[in-house]
mmCIF file of C-alpha atoms in Angstrom:
data_model
loop_
_atom_site.group_PDB
_atom_site.id
_atom_site.type_symbol
_atom_site.label_atom_id
_atom_site.label_comp_id
_atom_site.label_asym_id
_atom_site.label_seq_id
_atom_site.Cartn_x
_atom_site.Cartn_y
_atom_site.Cartn_z
ATOM 1 C CA MET W 170 -4.698 9.470 -13.490
ATOM 2 C CA ASN W 171 -5.911 12.049 -10.958
ATOM 3 C CA PRO W 172 -5.097 15.530 -12.396
ATOM 4 C CA SER W 173 -4.567 17.084 -8.964
ATOM 5 C CA GLY W 174 -2.223 14.254 -7.973
ATOM 6 C CA THR W 175 -0.282 14.721 -11.195
ATOM 7 C CA THR W 176 0.053 18.449 -10.513
ATOM 8 C CA ILE W 177 1.402 17.790 -7.038
ATOM 9 C CA ARG W 178 3.897 15.256 -8.288
ATOM 10 C CA LEU W 179 5.159 17.556 -11.012
ATOM 11 C CA ALA W 180 5.523 20.351 -8.478
ATOM 12 C CA LEU W 181 7.652 18.079 -6.332
ATOM 13 C CA ALA W 182 9.763 17.224 -9.335
ATOM 14 C CA LEU W 183 10.315 20.913 -9.940
ATOM 15 C CA VAL W 184 11.740 21.281 -6.453
ATOM 16 C CA CYS W 185 14.311 18.591 -7.108
ATOM 17 C CA GLY W 186 15.280 18.974 -10.699
ATOM 18 C CA LEU W 187 14.431 22.342 -12.174
ATOM 19 C CA ALA W 188 16.381 24.858 -10.156
ATOM 20 C CA GLY W 189 18.556 25.731 -13.120
ATOM 21 C CA VAL W 190 15.720 25.849 -15.632
ATOM 22 C CA ALA W 191 13.508 27.995 -13.395
ATOM 23 C CA ARG W 192 16.179 30.686 -13.401
ATOM 24 C CA ALA W 193 16.149 30.900 -17.194
ATOM 25 C CA ALA W 194 14.516 34.042 -18.589
ATOM 26 C CA VAL W 195 13.080 32.212 -21.597
ATOM 27 C CA PRO W 196 11.522 28.754 -21.030
ATOM 28 C CA ASN W 197 12.943 25.872 -23.045
ATOM 29 C CA THR W 198 10.130 24.194 -24.984
ATOM 30 C CA ALA W 199 11.926 20.842 -25.182
ATOM 31 C CA THR W 200 12.536 20.879 -21.426
ATOM 32 C CA SER W 201 8.907 21.797 -20.761
ATOM 33 C CA GLU W 202 7.789 18.838 -22.848
ATOM 34 C CA LYS W 203 10.039 16.525 -20.853
ATOM 35 C CA PHE W 204 8.633 17.848 -17.607
ATOM 36 C CA ARG W 205 5.146 16.960 -18.689
ATOM 37 C CA GLU W 206 6.339 13.369 -18.928
ATOM 38 C CA VAL W 207 7.686 13.294 -15.361
ATOM 39 C CA ARG W 208 5.307 11.063 -13.422
ATOM 40 C CA ILE W 209 4.747 7.747 -11.730
ATOM 41 C CA GLU W 210 2.306 5.793 -13.863
ATOM 42 C CA GLN W 211 0.621 2.834 -12.235
ATOM 43 C CA ARG W 212 1.351 -0.563 -13.731
ATOM 44 C CA LEU W 213 -0.754 -2.654 -11.382
ATOM 45 C CA GLY W 214 -0.338 -6.357 -12.003
ATOM 46 C CA HIS W 215 2.716 -5.905 -14.224
ATOM 47 C CA ALA W 216 5.780 -8.031 -13.527
ATOM 48 C CA LEU W 217 9.097 -6.452 -12.614
ATOM 49 C CA PRO W 218 12.201 -7.682 -14.488
ATOM 50 C CA LEU W 219 13.626 -9.824 -11.698
ATOM 51 C CA ASP W 220 16.538 -10.937 -13.874
ATOM 52 C CA THR W 221 18.110 -7.459 -13.785
ATOM 53 C CA VAL W 222 21.521 -7.230 -12.105
ATOM 54 C CA PHE W 223 22.422 -4.440 -9.679
ATOM 55 C CA THR W 224 25.129 -3.733 -7.112
ATOM 56 C CA ASP W 225 24.204 -3.679 -3.430
ATOM 57 C CA GLU W 226 25.608 -1.369 -0.758
ATOM 58 C CA THR W 227 28.546 -3.723 -0.133
ATOM 59 C CA GLY W 228 29.633 -3.729 -3.782
ATOM 60 C CA ARG W 229 28.282 -7.236 -4.433
ATOM 61 C CA HIS W 230 26.458 -7.985 -7.690
ATOM 62 C CA VAL W 231 22.894 -9.117 -7.029
ATOM 63 C CA ARG W 232 19.823 -10.030 -9.038
ATOM 64 C CA MET W 233 16.550 -8.330 -8.306
ATOM 65 C CA SER W 234 15.090 -11.803 -7.768
ATOM 66 C CA ASP W 235 17.311 -12.131 -4.663
ATOM 67 C CA TYR W 236 14.852 -9.892 -2.812
ATOM 68 C CA PHE W 237 11.685 -11.635 -3.944
ATOM 69 C CA GLY W 238 10.137 -15.049 -3.464
ATOM 70 C CA GLN W 239 9.302 -15.056 0.244
ATOM 71 C CA ARG W 240 7.561 -11.815 1.218
ATOM 72 C CA PRO W 241 6.182 -8.597 -0.294
ATOM 73 C CA VAL W 242 8.642 -5.888 -1.289
ATOM 74 C CA LEU W 243 8.394 -2.158 -0.658
ATOM 75 C CA LEU W 244 10.119 -0.569 -3.655
ATOM 76 C CA MET W 245 11.382 2.992 -4.026
ATOM 77 C CA PHE W 246 13.361 4.668 -6.798
ATOM 78 C CA ALA W 247 15.774 7.294 -5.532
ATOM 79 C CA TYR W 248 18.389 9.777 -6.634
ATOM 80 C CA TYR W 249 20.887 9.505 -3.779
ATOM 81 C CA GLU W 250 22.434 12.918 -4.457
ATOM 82 C CA CYS W 251 19.071 14.658 -4.810
ATOM 83 C CA PRO W 252 19.391 17.901 -2.807
ATOM 84 C CA MET W 253 15.807 18.109 -1.595
ATOM 85 C CA LEU W 254 12.917 15.902 -2.717
ATOM 86 C CA CYS W 255 14.479 12.492 -2.067
ATOM 87 C CA ASN W 256 15.588 13.493 1.427
ATOM 88 C CA VAL W 257 12.020 14.526 2.242
ATOM 89 C CA ALA W 258 10.675 11.312 0.700
ATOM 90 C CA PHE W 259 13.139 9.208 2.705
ATOM 91 C CA HIS W 260 11.973 10.978 5.854
ATOM 92 C CA GLY W 261 8.361 10.174 4.954
ATOM 93 C CA LEU W 262 9.270 6.527 4.419
ATOM 94 C CA LEU W 263 11.147 6.473 7.725
ATOM 95 C CA GLU W 264 8.173 7.858 9.652
ATOM 96 C CA THR W 265 5.831 5.341 8.027
ATOM 97 C CA MET W 266 8.092 2.396 8.815
ATOM 98 C CA ARG W 267 8.465 3.559 12.411
ATOM 99 C CA SER W 268 4.683 3.429 12.750
ATOM 100 C CA LEU W 269 4.385 -0.078 11.318
ATOM 101 C CA GLU W 270 4.496 -3.137 13.539
ATOM 102 C CA PHE W 271 5.811 -5.069 10.550
ATOM 103 C CA SER W 272 9.608 -5.237 10.325
ATOM 104 C CA PRO W 273 11.897 -5.366 7.262
ATOM 105 C CA GLY W 274 13.419 -8.803 6.820
ATOM 106 C CA LYS W 275 10.537 -10.409 8.686
ATOM 107 C CA GLU W 276 7.212 -9.393 7.134
ATOM 108 C CA PHE W 277 8.521 -7.507 4.092
ATOM 109 C CA GLU W 278 11.641 -6.343 2.246
ATOM 110 C CA VAL W 279 12.664 -2.772 1.433
ATOM 111 C CA VAL W 280 14.502 -2.252 -1.856
ATOM 112 C CA ILE W 281 15.778 1.209 -2.798
ATOM 113 C CA VAL W 282 16.959 1.471 -6.405
ATOM 114 C CA GLY W 283 19.211 4.382 -7.304
ATOM 115 C CA PHE W 284 18.317 5.522 -10.824
ATOM 116 C CA ASP W 285 21.463 7.584 -11.504
ATOM 117 C CA PRO W 286 23.978 5.167 -13.098
ATOM 118 C CA ARG W 287 26.852 7.435 -12.018
ATOM 119 C CA GLU W 288 26.235 6.795 -8.329
ATOM 120 C CA LYS W 289 28.384 4.200 -6.588
ATOM 121 C CA PRO W 290 27.842 1.609 -3.828
ATOM 122 C CA ARG W 291 29.771 3.719 -1.323
ATOM 123 C CA LEU W 292 27.146 6.459 -1.560
ATOM 124 C CA ALA W 293 24.321 3.917 -1.295
ATOM 125 C CA ALA W 294 25.982 2.410 1.789
ATOM 126 C CA ALA W 295 26.227 5.827 3.456
ATOM 127 C CA LYS W 296 22.566 6.570 2.764
ATOM 128 C CA ARG W 297 21.522 3.169 4.076
ATOM 129 C CA LEU W 298 23.572 3.543 7.256
ATOM 130 C CA ASN W 299 22.014 6.944 7.906
ATOM 131 C CA PHE W 300 18.529 5.477 7.439
ATOM 132 C CA LEU W 301 19.229 2.539 9.766
ATOM 133 C CA ARG W 302 20.603 4.829 12.481
ATOM 134 C CA LYS W 303 17.432 6.880 12.422
ATOM 135 C CA TYR W 304 15.127 3.873 12.147
ATOM 136 C CA GLN W 305 16.653 1.972 15.092
ATOM 137 C CA ARG W 306 14.643 -1.223 14.540
ATOM 138 C CA PRO W 307 16.610 -4.316 15.674
ATOM 139 C CA GLY W 308 17.367 -6.666 12.784
ATOM 140 C CA ALA W 309 16.195 -4.180 10.135
ATOM 141 C CA GLU W 310 19.542 -4.312 8.350
ATOM 142 C CA ARG W 311 18.589 -7.789 7.078
ATOM 143 C CA GLY W 312 15.644 -6.410 5.137
ATOM 144 C CA ILE W 313 16.739 -2.969 3.887
ATOM 145 C CA HIS W 314 18.715 -2.894 0.654
ATOM 146 C CA TYR W 315 20.170 0.084 -1.225
ATOM 147 C CA LEU W 316 21.137 -0.638 -4.817
ATOM 148 C CA THR W 317 23.017 1.085 -7.608
ATOM 149 C CA GLY W 318 23.274 -0.080 -11.185
ATOM 150 C CA GLU W 319 24.141 0.494 -14.794
ATOM 151 C CA ALA W 320 21.897 2.355 -17.218
ATOM 152 C CA GLU W 321 20.238 -0.667 -18.863
ATOM 153 C CA PRO W 322 18.953 -2.502 -15.768
ATOM 154 C CA ILE W 323 17.861 0.848 -14.324
ATOM 155 C CA ARG W 324 15.932 1.603 -17.512
ATOM 156 C CA ARG W 325 14.221 -1.794 -17.460
ATOM 157 C CA MET W 326 13.198 -1.475 -13.824
ATOM 158 C CA THR W 327 11.931 2.096 -14.023
ATOM 159 C CA GLU W 328 9.999 1.469 -17.239
ATOM 160 C CA ALA W 329 8.379 -1.665 -15.832
ATOM 161 C CA ALA W 330 7.311 0.253 -12.725
ATOM 162 C CA GLY W 331 6.069 3.315 -14.639
ATOM 163 C CA PHE W 332 8.648 5.617 -13.025
ATOM 164 C CA GLN W 333 9.343 8.376 -15.575
ATOM 165 C CA TYR W 334 12.095 10.954 -15.062
ATOM 166 C CA PHE W 335 14.768 12.806 -17.010
ATOM 167 C CA TYR W 336 18.193 14.378 -16.552
ATOM 168 C CA ASP W 337 18.299 18.154 -16.937
ATOM 169 C CA GLU W 338 21.724 19.127 -18.249
ATOM 170 C CA LYS W 339 21.319 22.797 -17.353
ATOM 171 C CA SER W 340 20.788 22.135 -13.643
ATOM 172 C CA GLY W 341 22.896 18.968 -13.640
ATOM 173 C CA GLN W 342 20.177 17.087 -11.755
ATOM 174 C CA TYR W 343 17.305 14.680 -12.325
ATOM 175 C CA ALA W 344 13.695 15.770 -12.474
ATOM 176 C CA HIS W 345 11.486 13.081 -10.990
ATOM 177 C CA ALA W 346 8.354 12.454 -8.981
ATOM 178 C CA SER W 347 8.179 10.787 -5.585
ATOM 179 C CA GLY W 348 6.391 7.709 -4.329
ATOM 180 C CA ILE W 349 6.708 4.125 -3.157
ATOM 181 C CA MET W 350 5.375 0.874 -4.571
ATOM 182 C CA ILE W 351 4.509 -2.492 -3.115
ATOM 183 C CA ALA W 352 5.142 -5.649 -5.113
ATOM 184 C CA THR W 353 4.117 -9.216 -4.379
ATOM 185 C CA ALA W 354 6.643 -11.922 -3.572
ATOM 186 C CA GLU W 355 6.277 -13.017 -7.197
ATOM 187 C CA GLY W 356 7.431 -9.595 -8.391
ATOM 188 C CA LYS W 357 4.109 -8.162 -9.562
ATOM 189 C CA LEU W 358 3.260 -4.540 -8.806
ATOM 190 C CA ALA W 359 0.361 -4.408 -6.371
ATOM 191 C CA ARG W 360 0.075 -0.921 -4.855
ATOM 192 C CA TYR W 361 1.351 2.634 -5.404
ATOM 193 C CA PHE W 362 1.555 5.443 -2.851
ATOM 194 C CA TYR W 363 2.360 8.903 -4.163
ATOM 195 C CA GLY W 364 4.079 11.953 -2.710
ATOM 196 C CA ILE W 365 6.309 12.226 0.340
ATOM 197 C CA ASP W 366 3.927 11.055 3.089
ATOM 198 C CA TYR W 367 2.714 7.474 3.128
ATOM 199 C CA PRO W 368 -0.171 6.748 5.574
ATOM 200 C CA PRO W 369 0.911 3.796 7.757
ATOM 201 C CA LYS W 370 -2.599 2.303 7.701
ATOM 202 C CA ASP W 371 -2.642 2.275 3.898
ATOM 203 C CA VAL W 372 0.873 0.869 3.617
ATOM 204 C CA ARG W 373 0.050 -1.858 6.139
ATOM 205 C CA LEU W 374 -3.081 -2.872 4.233
ATOM 206 C CA GLY W 375 -1.090 -2.794 0.990
ATOM 207 C CA LEU W 376 1.508 -5.155 2.439
ATOM 208 C CA VAL W 377 -1.177 -7.479 3.823
ATOM 209 C CA GLU W 378 -2.925 -7.597 0.439
ATOM 210 C CA ALA W 379 0.334 -8.147 -1.441
ATOM 211 C CA SER W 380 1.205 -11.009 0.913
ATOM 212 C CA LYS W 381 -2.170 -12.645 0.138
ATOM 213 C CA GLY W 382 -2.914 -12.912 3.831
ATOM 214 C CA GLU W 383 0.437 -14.403 4.835
ATOM 215 C CA ILE W 384 1.121 -11.481 7.188
ATOM 216 C CA GLY W 385 -1.163 -9.402 9.380
ATOM 217 C CA THR W 386 -4.034 -10.264 11.687
ATOM 218 C CA PRO W 387 -7.696 -11.268 11.279
ATOM 219 C CA VAL W 388 -8.527 -7.612 11.943
ATOM 220 C CA ASP W 389 -6.524 -6.657 8.832
ATOM 221 C CA GLN W 390 -8.605 -9.072 6.776
ATOM 222 C CA ILE W 391 -11.805 -7.497 8.104
ATOM 223 C CA LEU W 392 -10.474 -4.016 7.327
ATOM 224 C CA LEU W 393 -9.730 -5.117 3.767
ATOM 225 C CA LEU W 394 -13.420 -5.985 3.414
ATOM 226 C CA CYS W 395 -14.341 -2.454 4.461
ATOM 227 C CA PHE W 396 -11.560 -0.510 2.743
ATOM 228 C CA HIS W 397 -10.858 -0.458 -0.976
ATOM 229 C CA TYR W 398 -7.670 0.653 -2.764
ATOM 230 C CA ASP W 399 -8.339 3.499 -5.192
ATOM 231 C CA PRO W 400 -5.732 3.542 -8.012
ATOM 232 C CA LEU W 401 -6.583 7.165 -8.840
ATOM 233 C CA THR W 402 -5.614 8.467 -5.411
ATOM 234 C CA GLY W 403 -3.184 5.763 -4.344
ATOM 235 C CA LYS W 404 -5.082 5.484 -1.050
ATOM 236 C CA TYR W 405 -7.517 3.187 0.720
ATOM 237 C CA GLY W 406 -11.079 4.407 1.202
ATOM 238 C CA LEU W 407 -14.308 2.955 2.504
ATOM 239 C CA ALA W 408 -15.670 0.267 0.227
ATOM 240 C CA ILE W 409 -19.211 1.682 0.103
ATOM 241 C CA ILE W 410 -20.667 -1.177 -1.932
ATOM 242 C CA THR W 411 -19.206 -3.773 0.425
ATOM 243 C CA ILE W 412 -20.458 -1.877 3.458
ATOM 244 C CA LEU W 413 -23.939 -1.587 1.937
ATOM 245 C CA ARG W 414 -23.942 -5.305 1.195
ATOM 246 C CA VAL W 415 -22.881 -6.140 4.744
ATOM 247 C CA ALA W 416 -25.454 -3.715 6.131
ATOM 248 C CA GLY W 417 -28.120 -5.243 3.880
ATOM 249 C CA VAL W 418 -27.272 -8.774 4.978
ATOM 250 C CA ALA W 419 -27.246 -7.662 8.616
ATOM 251 C CA THR W 420 -30.651 -5.999 8.194
ATOM 252 C CA VAL W 421 -32.164 -9.093 6.583
ATOM 253 C CA ALA W 422 -30.624 -11.293 9.276
ATOM 254 C CA ALA W 423 -32.065 -9.033 11.980
ATOM 255 C CA MET W 424 -35.524 -9.142 10.379
ATOM 256 C CA VAL W 425 -35.418 -12.929 10.029
ATOM 257 C CA GLY W 426 -34.298 -13.212 13.638
ATOM 258 C CA PHE W 427 -37.081 -10.917 14.825
ATOM 259 C CA ILE W 428 -39.702 -12.874 12.874
ATOM 260 C CA ALA W 429 -38.360 -16.193 14.181
ATOM 261 C CA ILE W 430 -38.429 -14.959 17.773
ATOM 262 C CA SER W 431 -41.956 -13.572 17.319
ATOM 263 C CA LEU W 432 -43.237 -16.851 15.847
ATOM 264 C CA ARG W 433 -41.589 -18.842 18.623
ATOM 265 C CA ARG W 434 -43.189 -16.606 21.227
ATOM 266 C CA GLU W 435 -46.616 -16.915 19.603
ATOM 267 C CA ARG W 436 -46.299 -20.711 19.569
ATOM 268 C CA ARG W 437 -45.352 -20.751 23.247
ATOM 269 C CA LEU W 438 -48.319 -18.546 24.086
ATOM 270 C CA ALA W 439 -50.612 -20.739 21.977
ATOM 271 C CA ARG W 440 -49.385 -23.909 23.717
ATOM 272 C CA ALA W 441 -49.769 -22.307 27.126
ATOM 273 C CA GLY W 442 -53.303 -21.197 26.231
ATOM 274 C CA ALA W 443 -54.179 -24.687 25.022
ATOM 275 C CA LYS W 444 -52.939 -26.220 28.275
ATOM 276 C CA ARG W 445 -54.987 -23.810 30.359
ATOM 277 C CA ALA W 446 -58.058 -24.518 28.240
ATOM 278 C CA GLY W 447 -57.500 -28.269 28.611
ATOM 279 C CA ALA W 448 -57.178 -27.941 32.362
ATOM 280 C CA VAL W 449 -60.463 -26.045 32.595
ATOM 281 C CA CYS W 450 -62.309 -28.550 30.380
ATOM 282 C CA GLY W 451 -60.897 -31.528 32.281
ATOM 283 C CA GLY W 452 -62.272 -30.212 35.553
ATOM 284 C CA LEU W 453 -65.838 -29.773 34.304
ATOM 285 C CA PRO W 454 -67.062 -33.490 34.529
ATOM 286 C CA SER W 455 -66.020 -33.896 38.160
ATOM 287 C CA ALA W 456 -67.618 -30.637 39.027
ATOM 288 C CA LEU W 457 -70.879 -31.687 37.383
ATOM 289 C CA GLY W 458 -70.839 -35.099 39.133
ATOM 290 C CA GLU W 459 -70.520 -33.513 42.524
ATOM 291 C CA ALA W 460 -73.406 -31.301 41.728
#
């Protein structure tokens, strides 16, 4: 994992969960050890436990599989009562989704999983309503889901996704990192985006890839040939090898085309020269006879 990315994520976790510990005169060794474990560890290709049962924002019991099967899923783990980091992360998600042409419930699903088992559906419903009011995308309510759950299903989901956090008793809050994940319709983790800002271009390409071409445009497919997902950074960058291959093929094609055109031109000139020579030779007998 990228060391600089890990440092940033741990710093963000400190903002959310270590206010009480930071005020302590003497650092707690056990707490420090736990903080070193706070991270989002990529589990690309791993399957999520879709049999886990949660409670949605209406208080209805649901299975995680209810949100999979048809389209890719944008997944986020959240601490609804987080005083700082989660609010900033939600704002980053909101800005990204505003920039996307894709809509929740149509091209993809959004599933927010609250990882504090003490939180209730009423709180999740309030957070969801606030998000929808700011998002203002018609029909989005069909594809945005805020869940709460008991400790065991939360543990299974977070462990499967590589989301590592802990509860700090001194501050009374959770220390955690921030990021979003994209899973395929089959429930396999496909892409991770770290931090609190998620580039719309990268998220769009991640959704297109996770959908296996079911959503997006031909332009997206071309972009995926030129851009490559880097697991270390959680971002898309130029696929240098692919570009070099394309450039190499284009160069060879151009050379072949140039040679073909040159040969064709030489043949035309040769045929034209032969015709002129034939015309001159054909006129010689008559000219001699007249003489």
